[in-house]
mmCIF file of C-alpha atoms in Angstrom:
data_model
loop_
_atom_site.group_PDB
_atom_site.id
_atom_site.type_symbol
_atom_site.label_atom_id
_atom_site.label_comp_id
_atom_site.label_asym_id
_atom_site.label_seq_id
_atom_site.Cartn_x
_atom_site.Cartn_y
_atom_site.Cartn_z
ATOM 1 C CA MET A 1 46.546 23.598 -34.071
ATOM 2 C CA THR A 2 44.934 21.912 -31.078
ATOM 3 C CA ARG A 3 41.839 23.547 -29.686
ATOM 4 C CA PRO A 4 42.123 24.844 -26.098
ATOM 5 C CA GLU A 5 38.894 23.038 -25.185
ATOM 6 C CA LEU A 6 40.441 19.688 -26.111
ATOM 7 C CA ILE A 7 43.605 20.490 -24.200
ATOM 8 C CA ARG A 8 41.583 21.327 -21.070
ATOM 9 C CA ILE A 9 39.569 18.095 -21.274
ATOM 10 C CA ALA A 10 42.738 16.056 -21.834
ATOM 11 C CA GLU A 11 44.574 17.705 -18.937
ATOM 12 C CA ARG A 12 41.592 17.290 -16.617
ATOM 13 C CA ARG A 13 41.389 13.580 -17.532
ATOM 14 C CA GLY A 14 45.136 12.911 -17.534
ATOM 15 C CA ARG A 15 44.894 11.780 -21.163
ATOM 16 C CA SER A 16 46.344 12.962 -24.443
ATOM 17 C CA VAL A 17 44.328 15.080 -26.852
ATOM 18 C CA GLU A 18 44.583 12.221 -29.327
ATOM 19 C CA GLN A 19 42.988 9.850 -26.814
ATOM 20 C CA ILE A 20 40.153 12.311 -26.184
ATOM 21 C CA VAL A 21 39.443 12.635 -29.913
ATOM 22 C CA PHE A 22 39.657 8.848 -30.383
ATOM 23 C CA ARG A 23 37.241 8.268 -27.469
ATOM 24 C CA PHE A 24 34.866 10.901 -28.879
ATOM 25 C CA ALA A 25 34.879 9.190 -32.274
ATOM 26 C CA LEU A 26 34.040 5.851 -30.655
ATOM 27 C CA ASP A 27 31.297 7.421 -28.521
ATOM 28 C CA MET A 28 29.757 8.889 -31.678
ATOM 29 C CA GLY A 29 29.626 5.435 -33.254
ATOM 30 C CA MET A 30 32.456 6.062 -35.676
ATOM 31 C CA VAL A 31 34.819 3.287 -36.630
ATOM 32 C CA ALA A 32 38.258 4.582 -35.782
ATOM 33 C CA LEU A 33 40.936 2.846 -37.799
ATOM 34 C CA THR A 34 44.401 2.772 -36.358
ATOM 35 C CA GLY A 35 47.535 1.114 -37.511
ATOM 36 C CA THR A 36 50.844 1.100 -35.769
ATOM 37 C CA THR A 37 53.852 -1.080 -35.239
ATOM 38 C CA ASP A 38 54.955 0.981 -32.249
ATOM 39 C CA ALA A 39 54.079 -0.740 -28.950
ATOM 40 C CA ASP A 40 53.770 2.535 -27.005
ATOM 41 C CA HIS A 41 51.402 4.001 -29.574
ATOM 42 C CA MET A 42 49.349 0.813 -29.512
ATOM 43 C CA MET A 43 49.045 1.011 -25.714
ATOM 44 C CA ASP A 44 47.934 4.656 -25.974
ATOM 45 C CA ASP A 45 45.251 3.597 -28.448
ATOM 46 C CA LEU A 46 44.024 0.771 -26.217
ATOM 47 C CA GLU A 47 43.755 3.058 -23.187
ATOM 48 C CA VAL A 48 40.725 4.764 -24.761
ATOM 49 C CA PHE A 49 38.719 1.732 -23.622
ATOM 50 C CA GLU A 50 39.530 2.564 -19.983
ATOM 51 C CA PHE A 51 37.433 5.738 -19.816
ATOM 52 C CA HIS A 52 34.343 7.446 -21.191
ATOM 53 C CA LEU A 53 33.674 11.107 -21.786
ATOM 54 C CA GLU A 54 31.128 12.893 -19.627
ATOM 55 C CA PRO A 55 28.024 14.196 -21.447
ATOM 56 C CA GLY A 56 29.204 17.782 -20.920
ATOM 57 C CA GLU A 57 32.563 16.981 -22.479
ATOM 58 C CA VAL A 58 30.854 15.392 -25.481
ATOM 59 C CA ARG A 59 28.718 18.525 -25.948
ATOM 60 C CA GLN A 60 31.826 20.707 -25.718
ATOM 61 C CA ILE A 61 33.563 18.716 -28.433
ATOM 62 C CA GLU A 62 30.445 18.669 -30.617
ATOM 63 C CA ARG A 63 30.302 22.480 -30.456
ATOM 64 C CA LEU A 64 33.814 22.651 -31.915
ATOM 65 C CA GLY A 65 32.435 21.403 -35.216
ATOM 66 C CA ALA A 66 29.524 23.830 -35.293
#
């Protein structure tokens, strides 16, 4: 189940929920491992380097794990 908070952030940013979670992981200093042979999926993954989350969005996502 996808959290409504993530859906709202993704919709506001014009990104997928997966991209938001991937960007969050990178912003937190995590090493996100991906592996795909699908060109479209690879492009989706690379698009996370085209944006950053706002501090308020990061706090929102952090609260999901609390």
